[in-house]
Amino acid sequence: MLTIYGMRSSGNCYKLQLLLDQLGRAYRWVDVDSAHGDTRTAEYLAKNPNGQVPLLELDDGRRLAESNAILCYLAAGTALLPGDAWLRALTLQWLFFEQYSHEPYIAVARFISLYLPSDHPRRSELPQLHQRGAQALAVMEKHLHEHEWFVGDCYSIADIALYAYTHCASDGGFDLAIYPAITAWLARVKAQPGHSPLQR
C-alpha cells in the first residue's frame, strides 16, 4: 500500500491524488496541514527533512519527496509517462517549467489570496505574482493553440502537473477566461477517465 502524506487543498498534493485515482491504484492518505505547522514537527521532519508535502512512503520504508518526482515514479510503466526518450525529456521540460515558471507565481498568489488576511503585508506581492503568472499562462496558451496536450498527442503527467494549479488559478486572481486554449484544455483534462476533483 502506498502512503501519501499531504494536504488535500494543495495543488502539489492534488497531482498525486489525481494520478493515483486515474490509475485506479489503492493508496492511504495521511492528512498533513502544512498551513498550520504540521510539516515542522519533529516527527514529520524525521520523514522529510525539507518539511514539505507531498511525501510518498512505500511499504518498505523508502520515501520520496517533490511532487513531480513522485509523479514520475508512480507513472513509470504507464501510458502517462512516455517511454520514448525524446517524449520523456519533453515531459520533464514541462515538469520543470511548472515548478520554476508556473507554481511559484500562480500557487503563491492562490495561497496569499485564500489563506492570508486582507491586511497581510504579503498581499503587496500580488501584482508581481500576477504579472509573472500571466507570462507562464501565455506560454501555455501558445502551446495549446497548436496542440491538444503538452507532450505528444496524448494526456500525460505533464498535463496533470500543469492542471493542478492552473484549474484553480482564479483563486489567486487570474482570469482564465482570457485564455481560450487553456480553458478548452482544462475541459479535456476534466473529461479524462478517473478524474477526481481538488478538495478545497
Short mmCIF file of C-alpha atoms in Angstrom, two decimals:
data_model
loop_
_atom_site.label_atom_id
_atom_site.label_comp_id
_atom_site.label_asym_id
_atom_site.label_seq_id
_atom_site.Cartn_x
_atom_site.Cartn_y
_atom_site.Cartn_z
CA MET A 1 0.00 0.00 0.00
CA LEU A 2 1.30 3.43 -0.96
CA THR A 3 1.06 6.15 1.67
CA ILE A 4 0.76 9.81 0.70
CA TYR A 5 1.35 12.49 3.30
CA GLY A 6 -0.36 15.57 2.00
CA MET A 7 -2.73 18.49 2.34
CA ARG A 8 -5.86 17.92 0.28
CA SER A 9 -6.26 21.56 -0.78
CA SER A 10 -2.67 21.80 -2.06
CA GLY A 11 -2.21 21.63 -5.80
CA ASN A 12 1.12 19.86 -5.41
CA CYS A 13 -0.56 17.15 -3.34
CA TYR A 14 -3.59 17.05 -5.65
CA LYS A 15 -1.33 15.98 -8.53
CA LEU A 16 -0.74 12.66 -6.77
CA GLN A 17 -4.40 12.18 -5.85
CA LEU A 18 -5.42 12.76 -9.46
CA LEU A 19 -2.78 10.44 -10.91
CA LEU A 20 -3.47 7.60 -8.46
CA ASP A 21 -7.23 7.89 -8.91
CA GLN A 22 -6.84 7.79 -12.68
CA LEU A 23 -4.54 4.78 -12.48
CA GLY A 24 -7.00 3.07 -10.14
CA ARG A 25 -4.28 2.39 -7.58
CA ALA A 26 -5.03 1.93 -3.91
CA TYR A 27 -3.33 4.30 -1.50
CA ARG A 28 -3.54 5.59 2.04
CA TRP A 29 -3.75 9.35 2.55
CA VAL A 30 -2.41 10.91 5.75
CA ASP A 31 -3.56 14.50 6.18
CA VAL A 32 -0.73 16.89 6.99
CA ASP A 33 -1.77 20.53 7.36
CA SER A 34 1.28 22.43 6.19
CA ALA A 35 -0.55 25.73 6.61
CA HIS A 36 -0.71 25.18 10.37
CA GLY A 37 2.76 23.81 11.05
CA ASP A 38 2.23 20.06 10.73
CA THR A 39 5.25 19.74 8.44
CA ARG A 40 7.54 21.36 11.03
CA THR A 41 7.05 18.80 13.79
CA ALA A 42 9.99 16.60 14.77
CA GLU A 43 8.01 13.53 13.72
CA TYR A 44 7.35 14.83 10.22
CA LEU A 45 10.85 16.28 9.76
CA ALA A 46 12.22 12.83 10.51
CA LYS A 47 10.34 11.64 7.42
CA ASN A 48 11.08 14.64 5.21
CA PRO A 49 13.83 16.98 6.48
CA ASN A 50 12.74 19.59 3.92
CA GLY A 51 9.45 19.91 5.79
CA GLN A 52 7.13 19.92 2.79
CA VAL A 53 4.23 17.96 1.38
CA PRO A 54 3.56 15.81 -0.51
CA LEU A 55 5.62 12.84 0.58
CA LEU A 56 5.33 9.30 -0.75
CA GLU A 57 6.13 6.42 1.58
CA LEU A 58 6.45 2.82 0.40
CA ASP A 59 5.76 -0.28 2.48
CA ASP A 60 9.49 -0.97 2.76
CA GLY A 61 10.05 2.45 4.35
CA ARG A 62 11.53 4.24 1.35
CA ARG A 63 10.32 7.80 0.97
CA LEU A 64 10.22 10.18 -1.96
CA ALA A 65 9.56 13.93 -1.83
CA GLU A 66 8.85 16.58 -4.50
CA SER A 67 5.53 16.26 -6.28
CA ASN A 68 6.82 15.95 -9.83
CA ALA A 69 9.46 13.36 -8.88
CA ILE A 70 6.66 11.35 -7.27
CA LEU A 71 4.56 11.71 -10.44
CA CYS A 72 7.42 10.24 -12.48
CA TYR A 73 7.84 7.33 -10.10
CA LEU A 74 4.15 6.48 -9.93
CA ALA A 75 3.59 6.85 -13.68
CA ALA A 76 6.59 4.72 -14.70
CA GLY A 77 5.50 1.89 -16.98
CA THR A 78 2.14 3.51 -17.78
CA ALA A 79 0.96 5.49 -20.79
CA LEU A 80 1.09 8.66 -18.68
CA LEU A 81 4.91 8.74 -18.77
CA PRO A 82 6.20 8.24 -22.33
CA GLY A 83 8.76 5.52 -22.90
CA ASP A 84 10.30 7.32 -25.87
CA ALA A 85 13.42 9.22 -24.74
CA TRP A 86 12.51 12.44 -26.58
CA LEU A 87 8.91 12.50 -25.35
CA ARG A 88 10.07 11.69 -21.83
CA ALA A 89 12.52 14.61 -21.99
CA LEU A 90 9.69 16.90 -23.16
CA THR A 91 7.64 15.68 -20.21
CA LEU A 92 10.47 16.65 -17.86
CA GLN A 93 10.75 20.01 -19.62
CA TRP A 94 7.13 20.80 -18.74
CA LEU A 95 7.53 19.47 -15.19
CA PHE A 96 10.50 21.80 -14.66
CA PHE A 97 8.53 24.67 -16.24
CA GLU A 98 5.69 24.00 -13.84
CA GLN A 99 7.94 24.14 -10.79
CA TYR A 100 10.12 27.08 -11.82
CA SER A 101 7.96 29.34 -14.02
CA HIS A 102 4.37 28.49 -13.05
CA GLU A 103 3.92 27.25 -9.48
CA PRO A 104 6.00 29.97 -7.75
CA TYR A 105 3.59 32.60 -9.05
CA ILE A 106 0.18 31.01 -9.58
CA ALA A 107 0.27 28.81 -6.49
CA VAL A 108 1.73 31.53 -4.28
CA ALA A 109 -0.90 34.05 -5.44
CA ARG A 110 -3.55 31.45 -4.57
CA PHE A 111 -2.04 30.88 -1.12
CA ILE A 112 -1.89 34.59 -0.32
CA SER A 113 -5.41 35.22 -1.61
CA LEU A 114 -7.03 32.25 0.16
CA TYR A 115 -5.13 31.88 3.39
CA LEU A 116 -3.75 35.26 4.45
CA PRO A 117 -5.87 38.08 5.93
CA SER A 118 -6.76 41.03 3.75
CA ASP A 119 -4.33 43.32 5.60
CA HIS A 120 -1.38 40.94 5.46
CA PRO A 121 1.81 42.57 4.11
CA ARG A 122 2.40 39.74 1.64
CA ARG A 123 -0.60 40.93 -0.35
CA SER A 124 1.72 43.57 -1.77
CA GLU A 125 3.37 40.72 -3.71
CA LEU A 126 0.23 40.01 -5.73
CA PRO A 127 0.79 42.46 -8.63
CA GLN A 128 4.20 40.94 -9.42
CA LEU A 129 2.87 37.41 -8.92
CA HIS A 130 0.04 38.16 -11.36
CA GLN A 131 2.49 39.54 -13.91
CA ARG A 132 4.80 36.53 -13.74
CA GLY A 133 1.93 34.07 -13.58
CA ALA A 134 0.39 35.64 -16.68
CA GLN A 135 3.69 35.08 -18.50
CA ALA A 136 3.53 31.37 -17.67
CA LEU A 137 -0.10 31.15 -18.75
CA ALA A 138 0.80 32.87 -22.03
CA VAL A 139 3.43 30.19 -22.72
CA MET A 140 0.84 27.50 -22.08
CA GLU A 141 -1.78 29.25 -24.19
CA LYS A 142 0.59 29.48 -27.15
CA HIS A 143 1.43 25.79 -26.93
CA LEU A 144 -2.20 24.75 -26.56
CA HIS A 145 -3.23 26.76 -29.61
CA GLU A 146 -1.29 24.20 -31.63
CA HIS A 147 -1.50 21.04 -29.50
CA GLU A 148 -4.24 19.26 -27.56
CA TRP A 149 -1.81 18.07 -24.90
CA PHE A 150 1.56 19.16 -23.60
CA VAL A 151 3.54 16.14 -24.78
CA GLY A 152 2.89 14.21 -27.97
CA ASP A 153 -0.70 13.50 -28.88
CA CYS A 154 -2.00 12.15 -25.59
CA TYR A 155 -2.65 13.01 -21.97
CA SER A 156 0.35 12.62 -19.64
CA ILE A 157 1.74 13.61 -16.27
CA ALA A 158 2.83 16.88 -17.89
CA ASP A 159 -0.87 17.73 -18.16
CA ILE A 160 -1.53 16.56 -14.59
CA ALA A 161 1.29 18.70 -13.21
CA LEU A 162 0.13 21.83 -15.02
CA TYR A 163 -3.57 21.22 -14.43
CA ALA A 164 -3.19 21.11 -10.64
CA TYR A 165 -2.69 24.83 -10.06
CA THR A 166 -3.95 26.14 -13.41
CA HIS A 167 -7.53 24.92 -12.98
CA CYS A 168 -7.84 26.82 -9.69
CA ALA A 169 -5.77 29.86 -10.72
CA SER A 170 -8.84 32.08 -10.36
CA ASP A 171 -8.48 31.55 -6.58
CA GLY A 172 -5.36 33.69 -6.85
CA GLY A 173 -6.92 36.39 -9.00
CA PHE A 174 -6.11 35.11 -12.50
CA ASP A 175 -8.81 35.48 -15.18
CA LEU A 176 -8.75 32.20 -17.12
CA ALA A 177 -11.50 33.41 -19.47
CA ILE A 178 -8.89 35.31 -21.48
CA TYR A 179 -7.10 32.04 -22.30
CA PRO A 180 -9.45 30.07 -24.60
CA ALA A 181 -6.93 27.35 -25.45
CA ILE A 182 -6.19 26.76 -21.76
CA THR A 183 -9.91 26.73 -20.98
CA ALA A 184 -10.52 24.06 -23.64
CA TRP A 185 -7.57 22.01 -22.36
CA LEU A 186 -8.88 22.19 -18.79
CA ALA A 187 -12.15 20.71 -20.01
CA ARG A 188 -10.27 17.90 -21.79
CA VAL A 189 -8.35 17.06 -18.63
CA LYS A 190 -11.51 17.07 -16.53
CA ALA A 191 -13.12 14.66 -19.01
CA GLN A 192 -10.37 12.04 -18.61
CA PRO A 193 -11.45 8.71 -17.09
CA GLY A 194 -10.99 8.51 -13.35
CA HIS A 195 -10.76 12.26 -12.89
CA SER A 196 -11.22 13.36 -9.29
CA PRO A 197 -11.66 16.94 -8.06
CA LEU A 198 -9.41 19.02 -5.85
CA GLN A 199 -10.76 19.09 -2.30
CA ARG A 200 -10.85 22.72 -1.21
#
